[in-house]
Coordinates of C-alpha atoms in Angstrom, one line a residue:
Chain A
M1 CA -18.3 19.7 -13.7
P2 CA -18.0 16.0 -12.9
A3 CA -14.8 14.8 -11.4
I4 CA -14.0 12.5 -14.3
W5 CA -14.0 15.4 -16.7
I6 CA -11.9 17.7 -14.4
I7 CA -9.2 15.0 -14.3
A8 CA -9.4 14.4 -18.0
K9 CA -9.1 18.1 -18.7
R10 CA -6.0 18.5 -16.6
E11 CA -4.5 15.5 -18.4
I12 CA -5.3 16.9 -21.8
N13 CA -3.9 20.3 -20.9
S14 CA -0.7 18.5 -19.8
F15 CA -0.5 16.7 -23.1
F16 CA -0.7 20.0 -25.0
D17 CA 1.4 21.8 -22.5
S18 CA 4.3 19.5 -22.9
L19 CA 4.2 19.6 -26.7
M20 CA 3.7 15.8 -26.6
A21 CA 0.3 16.1 -28.2
Y22 CA 1.5 18.2 -31.1
I23 CA 4.5 15.9 -31.8
L24 CA 2.2 12.9 -31.7
I25 CA -0.4 14.4 -34.0
V26 CA 2.3 15.6 -36.5
V27 CA 4.1 12.3 -36.6
F28 CA 0.9 10.4 -36.9
L29 CA -0.4 12.5 -39.7
G30 CA 3.0 12.5 -41.4
L31 CA 3.4 8.8 -41.2
S32 CA -0.1 7.8 -42.2
G33 CA -0.2 10.5 -44.9
F34 CA 3.1 9.3 -46.4
F35 CA 1.9 5.7 -46.7
T36 CA -1.6 6.7 -47.7
W37 CA -0.7 9.0 -50.5
L38 CA 2.9 8.6 -51.5
Y39 CA 4.5 5.3 -50.9
G40 CA 3.8 1.6 -51.4
N41 CA 0.3 0.2 -51.7
D42 CA -1.1 3.8 -51.7
I43 CA -4.5 5.2 -52.7
F44 CA -3.4 5.8 -56.3
L45 CA -2.1 2.4 -56.9
R46 CA -5.4 0.8 -55.8
G47 CA -7.3 2.8 -58.3
Q48 CA -10.3 2.8 -55.9
A49 CA -11.8 5.7 -54.0
S50 CA -11.3 4.1 -50.6
L51 CA -9.4 4.8 -47.4
D52 CA -8.4 1.2 -46.8
A53 CA -4.7 2.1 -47.3
F54 CA -5.0 4.7 -44.6
F55 CA -6.8 2.4 -42.1
G56 CA -4.2 -0.3 -42.8
I57 CA -1.3 2.0 -41.9
S58 CA -3.1 3.6 -38.9
F59 CA -3.8 0.2 -37.5
W60 CA -0.1 -0.1 -36.9
S61 CA 0.9 3.5 -36.2
L62 CA -1.8 3.8 -33.5
F63 CA -0.6 0.5 -32.0
F64 CA 2.8 2.0 -31.4
F65 CA 1.7 5.5 -30.5
I66 CA -0.9 4.7 -27.9
P67 CA 1.5 3.1 -25.4
A68 CA 3.6 6.3 -25.7
I69 CA 0.5 8.3 -24.7
T70 CA -0.5 6.1 -21.8
M71 CA 2.9 5.2 -20.4
K72 CA 3.0 8.4 -18.3
T73 CA -0.6 8.6 -17.0
L74 CA -0.2 6.6 -13.8
A75 CA 3.5 5.6 -13.8
E76 CA 4.6 9.2 -13.4
E77 CA 2.1 9.9 -10.6
N78 CA 3.4 6.8 -8.8
K79 CA 6.9 8.0 -9.2
T80 CA 6.5 11.6 -8.1
G81 CA 4.0 10.7 -5.4
T82 CA 1.3 13.0 -6.8
I83 CA -1.0 10.0 -6.8
E84 CA -1.3 10.5 -3.1
L85 CA -2.4 14.0 -3.7
L86 CA -5.0 12.9 -6.3
I87 CA -6.4 10.0 -4.3
T88 CA -6.8 12.1 -1.1
K89 CA -9.0 14.5 -3.0
S90 CA -12.7 14.0 -3.1
V91 CA -12.6 11.5 -6.1
S92 CA -12.8 7.8 -6.3
D93 CA -10.2 5.5 -7.8
W94 CA -12.6 4.7 -10.6
Q95 CA -13.0 8.4 -11.5
I96 CA -9.2 8.8 -11.7
V97 CA -8.9 5.9 -14.0
T98 CA -11.7 6.8 -16.3
G99 CA -10.7 10.4 -16.3
K100 CA -7.2 9.5 -17.6
F101 CA -8.7 7.0 -20.0
L102 CA -10.9 9.7 -21.5
A103 CA -8.1 12.1 -21.8
C104 CA -6.0 9.7 -23.9
L105 CA -9.0 8.8 -26.0
V106 CA -9.7 12.5 -26.7
L107 CA -6.1 13.0 -27.8
V108 CA -6.4 10.1 -30.2
A109 CA -9.7 11.3 -31.4
I110 CA -8.2 14.7 -32.2
A111 CA -5.5 13.0 -34.2
L112 CA -8.1 11.1 -36.1
V113 CA -10.2 14.2 -36.7
C114 CA -7.1 15.7 -38.3
T115 CA -7.2 13.0 -41.0
L116 CA -10.8 13.9 -42.1
P117 CA -9.4 15.9 -45.0
Y118 CA -8.2 12.6 -46.4
Y119 CA -11.8 11.5 -46.5
V120 CA -13.0 14.7 -48.1
T121 CA -10.3 14.5 -50.7
V122 CA -10.8 10.9 -51.6
S123 CA -14.6 11.3 -51.8
K124 CA -14.0 13.9 -54.5
L125 CA -11.9 11.5 -56.5
G126 CA -14.6 8.9 -57.0
N127 CA -17.5 7.0 -55.6
I128 CA -16.5 6.3 -52.0
D129 CA -18.3 3.9 -49.7
H130 CA -19.3 6.2 -46.9
A131 CA -20.4 3.5 -44.6
S132 CA -17.1 1.7 -44.7
V133 CA -15.2 5.0 -44.0
W134 CA -17.2 5.7 -40.9
G135 CA -17.0 2.1 -40.0
G136 CA -13.2 2.4 -40.3
Y137 CA -13.0 5.4 -38.1
F138 CA -15.3 3.8 -35.6
A139 CA -13.2 0.7 -35.6
M140 CA -10.1 2.8 -35.0
I141 CA -11.7 4.5 -32.1
L142 CA -12.6 1.2 -30.6
M143 CA -9.2 -0.2 -31.2
S144 CA -7.5 2.8 -29.7
A145 CA -9.8 2.7 -26.6
S146 CA -8.8 -1.0 -26.1
Y147 CA -5.1 -0.2 -26.3
I148 CA -5.5 2.8 -24.1
S149 CA -7.1 0.8 -21.4
I150 CA -4.3 -1.8 -21.7
G151 CA -1.7 1.0 -21.6
L152 CA -3.4 2.5 -18.6
F153 CA -3.2 -0.8 -16.8
T154 CA 0.5 -1.3 -17.5
S155 CA 1.1 2.3 -16.4
S156 CA -0.6 1.6 -13.1
T157 CA 1.6 -1.4 -12.4
T158 CA 4.9 0.5 -12.3
N159 CA 6.5 3.8 -11.6
N160 CA 8.8 3.4 -14.6
Q161 CA 7.5 4.8 -17.9
I162 CA 9.7 2.7 -20.1
I163 CA 8.5 -0.5 -18.5
S164 CA 5.0 0.7 -18.8
F165 CA 5.5 1.4 -22.6
L166 CA 7.2 -1.9 -23.3
L167 CA 4.7 -3.9 -21.3
A168 CA 1.8 -2.3 -23.1
L169 CA 3.4 -3.1 -26.5
F170 CA 4.0 -6.6 -25.4
I171 CA 0.5 -7.2 -24.2
G172 CA -0.9 -5.4 -27.2
L173 CA 1.1 -7.5 -29.6
F174 CA -0.9 -10.5 -28.6
F175 CA -4.1 -8.9 -29.6
Q176 CA -2.6 -7.2 -32.6
I177 CA -1.1 -10.2 -34.3
L178 CA 0.0 -13.1 -32.1
F179 CA -3.5 -14.5 -31.4
D180 CA -4.1 -14.4 -35.1
V181 CA -0.9 -16.3 -35.8
I182 CA -1.7 -18.9 -33.1
S183 CA -5.2 -19.4 -34.4
N184 CA -3.9 -20.1 -37.9
N185 CA -1.9 -23.0 -36.5
M186 CA -4.7 -24.4 -34.5
T187 CA -7.9 -26.2 -35.3
G188 CA -11.2 -26.8 -33.6
T189 CA -12.3 -24.9 -30.5
T190 CA -8.8 -23.7 -29.5
G191 CA -8.4 -22.2 -32.9
A192 CA -11.8 -20.6 -32.7
V193 CA -11.0 -19.1 -29.3
F194 CA -7.8 -17.6 -30.4
D195 CA -9.5 -16.4 -33.6
Y196 CA -12.0 -14.6 -31.5
L197 CA -9.3 -13.1 -29.3
S198 CA -7.5 -11.6 -32.2
L199 CA -8.3 -7.9 -32.5
R200 CA -7.6 -7.8 -36.2
N201 CA -10.7 -9.8 -37.2
H202 CA -13.0 -7.5 -35.2
F203 CA -11.3 -4.4 -36.5
D204 CA -11.7 -5.6 -40.1
S205 CA -15.3 -6.5 -39.8
I206 CA -16.3 -3.2 -38.3
S207 CA -14.2 -1.2 -40.7
R208 CA -16.1 -2.9 -43.5
G209 CA -19.0 -1.0 -42.2
V210 CA -20.7 -4.0 -40.6
I211 CA -21.5 -3.3 -37.0
D212 CA -22.0 -6.6 -35.3
S213 CA -22.8 -7.0 -31.6
K214 CA -20.2 -9.8 -31.4
D215 CA -17.4 -7.3 -32.3
L216 CA -18.8 -4.6 -30.1
I217 CA -18.9 -7.0 -27.1
Y218 CA -15.3 -7.9 -27.8
F219 CA -14.0 -4.3 -27.8
F220 CA -16.1 -3.3 -24.8
S221 CA -15.0 -6.2 -22.7
L222 CA -11.4 -5.4 -23.6
I223 CA -11.8 -1.8 -22.6
T224 CA -13.7 -2.6 -19.4
G225 CA -11.2 -5.3 -18.5
G226 CA -8.3 -2.9 -18.8
L227 CA -10.0 -0.3 -16.8
I228 CA -11.0 -2.7 -14.0
L229 CA -7.5 -4.0 -13.8
S230 CA -6.1 -0.4 -13.6
E231 CA -8.6 0.5 -10.9
A232 CA -7.6 -2.7 -9.0
M233 CA -3.9 -1.7 -9.2
L234 CA -4.7 1.7 -7.9
S235 CA -6.7 0.4 -5.0
K236 CA -4.1 -2.2 -4.2
R237 CA -2.8 0.1 -1.5
N238 CA -5.9 -0.9 0.5
W239 CA -5.4 -4.6 0.1
K240 CA -5.0 -6.3 3.4
Chain B
M1 CA -15.3 18.9 13.8
A2 CA -14.0 16.2 16.1
I3 CA -11.9 13.2 14.8
E4 CA -12.0 9.9 16.6
I5 CA -9.3 7.4 15.9
E6 CA -10.2 3.9 17.2
N7 CA -7.9 1.0 17.6
L8 CA -6.0 1.8 14.4
T9 CA -3.6 -0.9 13.2
K10 CA -1.6 -1.0 10.0
R11 CA 1.0 -3.7 9.2
Y12 CA 3.7 -3.5 6.6
G13 CA 4.8 -7.1 6.2
L14 CA 5.2 -8.5 9.6
Q15 CA 5.9 -5.2 11.2
N16 CA 3.2 -3.2 12.9
A17 CA 3.6 0.4 11.6
V18 CA 0.7 1.5 13.6
D19 CA -0.2 -0.6 16.6
N20 CA -3.7 -0.3 18.0
I21 CA -3.7 3.5 18.4
S22 CA -6.8 5.3 19.7
F23 CA -7.2 9.0 20.4
K24 CA -9.6 11.8 19.9
V25 CA -9.0 15.3 18.5
N26 CA -11.5 18.0 19.4
T27 CA -12.7 20.8 17.3
R28 CA -10.4 23.9 17.2
E29 CA -7.5 21.9 18.6
V30 CA -4.1 21.9 17.1
L31 CA -2.6 18.5 17.7
G32 CA 1.1 18.0 17.4
F33 CA 2.2 14.5 16.3
L34 CA 5.7 13.7 17.5
G35 CA 7.9 10.7 17.2
P36 CA 11.2 9.4 15.8
N37 CA 11.5 8.5 12.2
G38 CA 9.5 5.4 11.3
A39 CA 7.3 5.7 14.4
G40 CA 4.1 5.6 12.4
K41 CA 3.2 9.3 12.2
S42 CA 2.9 9.5 8.4
T43 CA 1.1 6.2 8.3
T44 CA -1.5 7.3 10.7
M45 CA -2.0 10.6 8.8
K46 CA -2.3 8.7 5.5
I47 CA -5.0 6.6 7.0
I48 CA -6.9 9.6 8.3
A49 CA -6.6 11.2 4.9
C50 CA -8.0 8.0 3.3
F51 CA -4.9 7.3 1.2
I52 CA -4.4 3.9 2.8
A53 CA -6.8 1.6 4.6
P54 CA -6.0 0.3 8.1
H55 CA -5.9 -3.4 8.8
Q56 CA -8.0 -2.8 11.8
G57 CA -9.8 0.1 13.4
D58 CA -11.7 3.1 12.2
V59 CA -11.4 6.8 11.9
R60 CA -14.5 8.8 12.4
L61 CA -15.3 12.4 11.6
D62 CA -18.6 13.1 13.4
N63 CA -20.7 10.3 12.0
L64 CA -18.6 9.6 8.9
S65 CA -16.3 6.6 8.8
I66 CA -13.3 6.2 6.5
H67 CA -14.7 2.8 5.5
S68 CA -18.1 3.8 4.4
N69 CA -17.8 7.5 3.5
P70 CA -14.3 8.2 2.2
D71 CA -15.5 10.7 -0.5
E72 CA -17.3 12.8 2.1
I73 CA -14.4 12.7 4.5
K74 CA -11.8 13.6 1.8
R75 CA -13.9 16.6 1.0
R76 CA -13.8 17.8 4.6
I77 CA -10.1 17.2 5.1
G78 CA -7.2 19.2 3.8
Y79 CA -4.1 17.1 3.4
L80 CA -0.5 18.1 2.9
P81 CA 1.4 14.9 2.3
E82 CA 5.0 14.3 3.4
N83 CA 7.5 15.6 0.8
N84 CA 4.7 17.7 -0.7
P85 CA 4.3 16.1 -4.1
L86 CA 3.0 18.5 -6.8
Y87 CA 2.4 18.6 -10.5
L88 CA 5.6 20.4 -11.4
D89 CA 4.6 21.1 -15.0
M90 CA 1.5 23.0 -14.0
Y91 CA 1.2 26.7 -13.4
V92 CA 0.4 27.7 -9.8
M93 CA -3.0 29.3 -10.7
D94 CA -4.0 26.4 -12.9
Y95 CA -3.1 24.0 -10.2
L96 CA -5.2 25.8 -7.6
F97 CA -8.1 26.0 -9.9
F98 CA -7.8 22.3 -10.6
V99 CA -7.7 21.4 -6.9
A100 CA -10.6 23.8 -6.1
S101 CA -12.8 22.3 -8.8
I102 CA -12.0 18.7 -7.9
Q103 CA -12.7 19.4 -4.2
R104 CA -16.1 20.6 -5.3
V105 CA -15.7 24.2 -4.4
E106 CA -18.8 26.0 -5.7
K107 CA -18.1 27.2 -9.2
S108 CA -19.1 30.8 -8.6
T109 CA -16.7 31.0 -5.6
I110 CA -13.7 29.3 -7.1
D111 CA -12.2 32.5 -8.5
S112 CA -12.4 34.4 -5.3
R113 CA -11.2 31.4 -3.3
V114 CA -8.1 30.9 -5.4
R115 CA -7.3 34.6 -5.2
E116 CA -7.7 34.5 -1.4
M117 CA -5.4 31.5 -1.1
V118 CA -2.8 33.2 -3.2
G119 CA -3.0 36.1 -0.8
V120 CA -3.1 34.1 2.4
C121 CA -0.1 31.9 1.4
G122 CA 1.9 34.7 0.0
L123 CA 2.1 33.5 -3.6
S124 CA 1.2 36.8 -5.4
N125 CA 4.6 37.2 -7.0
E126 CA 4.8 33.5 -8.0
K127 CA 1.3 32.8 -9.2
H128 CA 2.1 32.9 -12.9
K129 CA 5.1 30.6 -12.6
R130 CA 5.2 26.8 -13.2
I131 CA 5.4 25.0 -9.9
G132 CA 8.6 23.3 -11.0
E133 CA 10.3 26.8 -11.1
L134 CA 9.5 27.6 -7.5
S135 CA 11.9 27.2 -4.6
K136 CA 11.1 24.7 -1.9
G137 CA 9.6 27.3 0.4
Y138 CA 7.1 28.4 -2.2
R139 CA 6.3 24.9 -3.2
Q140 CA 5.4 24.3 0.4
R141 CA 3.1 27.3 0.3
V142 CA 1.4 25.9 -2.8
G143 CA 1.0 22.6 -0.9
L144 CA -0.6 24.4 2.0
A145 CA -2.8 26.5 -0.4
Q146 CA -4.1 23.4 -2.1
A147 CA -4.8 21.8 1.3
I148 CA -7.0 24.7 2.6
I149 CA -8.5 25.9 -0.7
H150 CA -11.8 24.1 -0.1
N151 CA -12.0 25.5 3.4
P152 CA -11.9 22.1 5.1
E153 CA -12.9 21.6 8.7
V154 CA -9.9 19.3 9.4
L155 CA -6.3 19.9 8.3
I156 CA -3.7 17.1 8.2
L157 CA -0.3 18.5 7.7
D158 CA 2.7 16.1 7.5
E159 CA 5.8 18.1 8.3
P160 CA 4.5 21.4 7.0
T161 CA 7.7 23.3 7.8
S162 CA 10.3 20.9 6.5
G163 CA 12.8 22.6 4.2
L164 CA 11.8 26.2 5.0
D165 CA 14.0 29.0 6.1
P166 CA 13.5 30.4 9.6
N167 CA 11.5 33.4 8.4
Q168 CA 9.2 31.1 6.4
I169 CA 8.9 28.8 9.3
V170 CA 7.6 31.6 11.5
E171 CA 5.1 32.7 8.9
I172 CA 3.8 29.2 8.3
R173 CA 3.5 28.6 12.1
K174 CA 1.5 31.8 12.3
L175 CA -0.7 30.7 9.5
I176 CA -1.3 27.3 11.2
K177 CA -2.1 28.9 14.5
E178 CA -4.5 31.2 12.7
L179 CA -6.2 28.3 11.0
G180 CA -6.3 26.4 14.3
K181 CA -8.7 28.9 15.7
E182 CA -11.5 27.6 13.5
K183 CA -10.3 24.2 12.3
T184 CA -9.1 21.0 13.8
V185 CA -5.5 20.6 12.9
I186 CA -3.2 17.6 13.1
L187 CA 0.4 18.3 12.3
S188 CA 3.5 16.1 12.5
T189 CA 7.0 17.4 13.0
H190 CA 10.5 16.6 14.2
I191 CA 11.1 20.1 15.4
L192 CA 10.2 20.3 19.1
P193 CA 10.1 24.0 19.6
E194 CA 7.6 24.1 16.7
V195 CA 5.2 22.0 18.7
E196 CA 5.5 24.3 21.7
A197 CA 4.9 27.3 19.4
T198 CA 1.9 26.0 17.6
C199 CA 0.2 23.1 19.3
D200 CA -2.4 22.9 22.1
R201 CA -1.8 19.2 22.6
I202 CA 1.0 16.7 21.9
L203 CA 0.9 13.1 21.0
I204 CA 4.1 11.2 21.1
I205 CA 4.2 8.0 19.2
N206 CA 6.9 5.4 19.2
R207 CA 7.1 2.1 17.3
G208 CA 3.5 2.5 16.4
R209 CA 2.3 3.0 19.9
L210 CA 1.1 6.0 21.7
V211 CA 3.5 6.8 24.6
A212 CA 2.3 10.3 25.7
D213 CA -0.7 12.5 25.3
G214 CA -1.1 16.0 26.8
S215 CA -0.4 19.7 26.6
P216 CA 3.2 20.7 26.3
S217 CA 3.3 21.9 29.9
D218 CA 1.5 18.8 31.2
L219 CA 4.1 16.6 29.5
R220 CA 7.0 18.6 31.0
K221 CA 5.5 18.4 34.5
Q222 CA 4.9 14.7 34.1
A223 CA 8.5 14.1 33.2
Q224 CA 9.9 16.5 35.8
G225 CA 8.1 15.4 39.0
Q226 CA 10.5 17.1 41.3
E227 CA 11.5 20.8 41.4
I228 CA 15.1 21.4 40.5
L229 CA 16.8 24.7 41.5
N230 CA 20.1 26.0 40.3
I231 CA 21.7 28.4 42.7
Q232 CA 24.9 30.4 42.9
L233 CA 26.2 31.8 46.1
E234 CA 28.9 34.2 47.2
T235 CA 30.3 33.3 50.6
E236 CA 33.4 32.4 52.6
N237 CA 31.9 29.1 53.7
S238 CA 33.1 25.9 52.1
P239 CA 30.9 24.0 49.7
A240 CA 30.7 21.2 52.2
T241 CA 29.2 23.4 54.9
I242 CA 26.7 25.0 52.5
K243 CA 25.7 21.6 51.4
E244 CA 25.1 20.4 54.9
K245 CA 23.0 23.4 55.8
L246 CA 20.9 23.1 52.7
M247 CA 20.3 19.4 53.4
Q248 CA 18.8 20.3 56.8
L249 CA 15.9 22.0 55.1
N250 CA 12.8 19.7 55.3
T251 CA 11.8 20.3 51.7
V252 CA 15.2 19.4 50.1
A253 CA 15.8 15.9 48.8
S254 CA 19.4 16.3 47.6
V255 CA 22.0 18.9 47.0
E256 CA 24.8 18.6 44.5
S257 CA 27.6 21.1 44.2
E258 CA 28.6 21.8 40.7
G259 CA 31.6 23.4 39.1
N260 CA 35.1 23.1 40.6
G261 CA 35.3 25.1 43.8
Q262 CA 32.7 27.6 42.4
K263 CA 29.6 27.9 44.5
F264 CA 27.0 26.5 42.1
F265 CA 24.5 24.1 43.6
K266 CA 21.8 22.0 42.2
V267 CA 19.0 21.6 44.8
V268 CA 16.4 18.9 44.2
S269 CA 13.2 19.2 46.3
K270 CA 11.1 16.4 47.6
T271 CA 8.2 15.4 45.4
E272 CA 5.4 18.0 45.2
M273 CA 7.4 20.5 47.3
S274 CA 9.1 23.8 46.6
S275 CA 12.3 24.9 48.3
R276 CA 12.6 28.3 46.9
K277 CA 11.5 30.2 50.0
N278 CA 13.5 28.0 52.4
V279 CA 16.7 28.3 50.3
F280 CA 16.3 32.1 50.3
R281 CA 15.8 32.2 54.1
T282 CA 18.8 30.0 54.7
C283 CA 20.9 32.3 52.6
V284 CA 19.7 35.3 54.6
D285 CA 20.3 33.6 58.0
N286 CA 23.9 32.6 57.0
N287 CA 24.7 35.8 55.4
W288 CA 25.3 34.2 52.0
I289 CA 24.8 36.4 49.0
L290 CA 22.4 34.8 46.6
L291 CA 23.6 35.6 43.1
E292 CA 21.3 33.4 41.2
M293 CA 18.3 31.1 41.7
T294 CA 16.6 29.6 38.7
G295 CA 14.2 26.7 38.4
Q296 CA 15.3 24.2 35.9
E297 CA 12.6 23.3 33.4
T298 CA 12.5 19.9 31.8
R299 CA 12.8 20.6 28.1
L300 CA 10.5 18.9 25.7
E301 CA 13.6 17.3 24.2
D302 CA 14.2 15.5 27.4
V303 CA 10.6 14.3 27.5
F304 CA 10.8 13.1 24.0
R305 CA 14.1 11.3 24.5
E306 CA 13.0 9.7 27.6
L307 CA 9.8 8.4 26.0
T308 CA 11.1 7.2 22.7
N309 CA 14.5 5.7 23.6

């Protein structure tokens, strides 16, 4: 078994062991289910067989949930000193970071799989656009991965979980909404740059079912950037 | 497997935590690492275990260097960090399985290896508990078990007996001695009798520098230099006459009478000479009854204090 997966497995077990995973999945399903089916601009009000309402609400609930998942990953190890144990095992810093990243991603994926009954139900109700549903799920995975890698980085900077959580929300907020707001108030190149930085646009275009390399590059650079920074923080102990 | 430490230097801020240290540990040697708090023991061990990189210098295991082959070195080293950090929410067995697989113990042997460790470290009654539920002594055993589970050639133990009760200390020492028969062991401790009980060789480190290196008896001899005898006599003669007669012996450097009016004397011999026989003959010649004659050994504590103060 590769080291990355061994680390990820331990992490996933600890999520489920501490009930955190169950609570997270239940709250996520409850919240997104409530707004998708029962309240506000829900599926019935739209009169269309589409999961847009669900994706719209998940866009925000995942934004808040993911820092809660990632806050503990490295911050707790820094605090209890177990990071020393892990680093002195036969694994590289890179494997530690990606292992933890994968564990969080698997947890989010499990939560998303639990929402597949929505898809089945809605597809029975009418003519659903399958491409856009799968696009929506794909966009959510990409978005989650981006926020996980940001959360991992903030977790690696501190030994305080609360700080890690708030910092992740703060950084995430820029991608989630602030860049969008800034770009609306700017024109020309600056506006275009901020427009490109805003995660929402890329999320929307993928969730329409259009997979464009421009969007993929955006998400993958966000993910890689977060992971590289986390790895850098971890290997900071070796800086001279 | 021999470890070579070459010109190791590590700075924290402006302070040199480890200052140009070099030494070599041979295979099947148990090396005791001594020094006051903050002397650089843990830092040196952390560097050997590839947790932190030195500013200068290198650590070599055979042909492997911590700079170019950290992964391979980490696999060959078993490390018990100071304060023994553990995943408190994990079960003992799960934890040992996790460590075994991450240290690349062969899959088919993981099961038997974990069971063996549980036996060796005396964890059979606690193996199904969470680590967080264990007492400090048992946590220390889990720490030791995770350090030796992949059968490493080198063991680095940072204060392995801290926080244990006397019985556990004896057991752990026995275990370390047993392990030292086939492995290279470096252990650090504050407890001096522990070093004498377990180590073949002692390094004393102070303010990041090496101040002594040798076997426990070597170090004692080095510090002692001159033979010191404590004697007690029964006689009518006055202490002054006794002193005078003893001083006439050609091996004796000085005599001090100790105790008020009692006939206790401290006889210091000249360097590299022994006065035992001469003192005995003098007693016989003068009809003094010799009640006690003991050689005073320099204790390791004295060596330690002398070198690190």
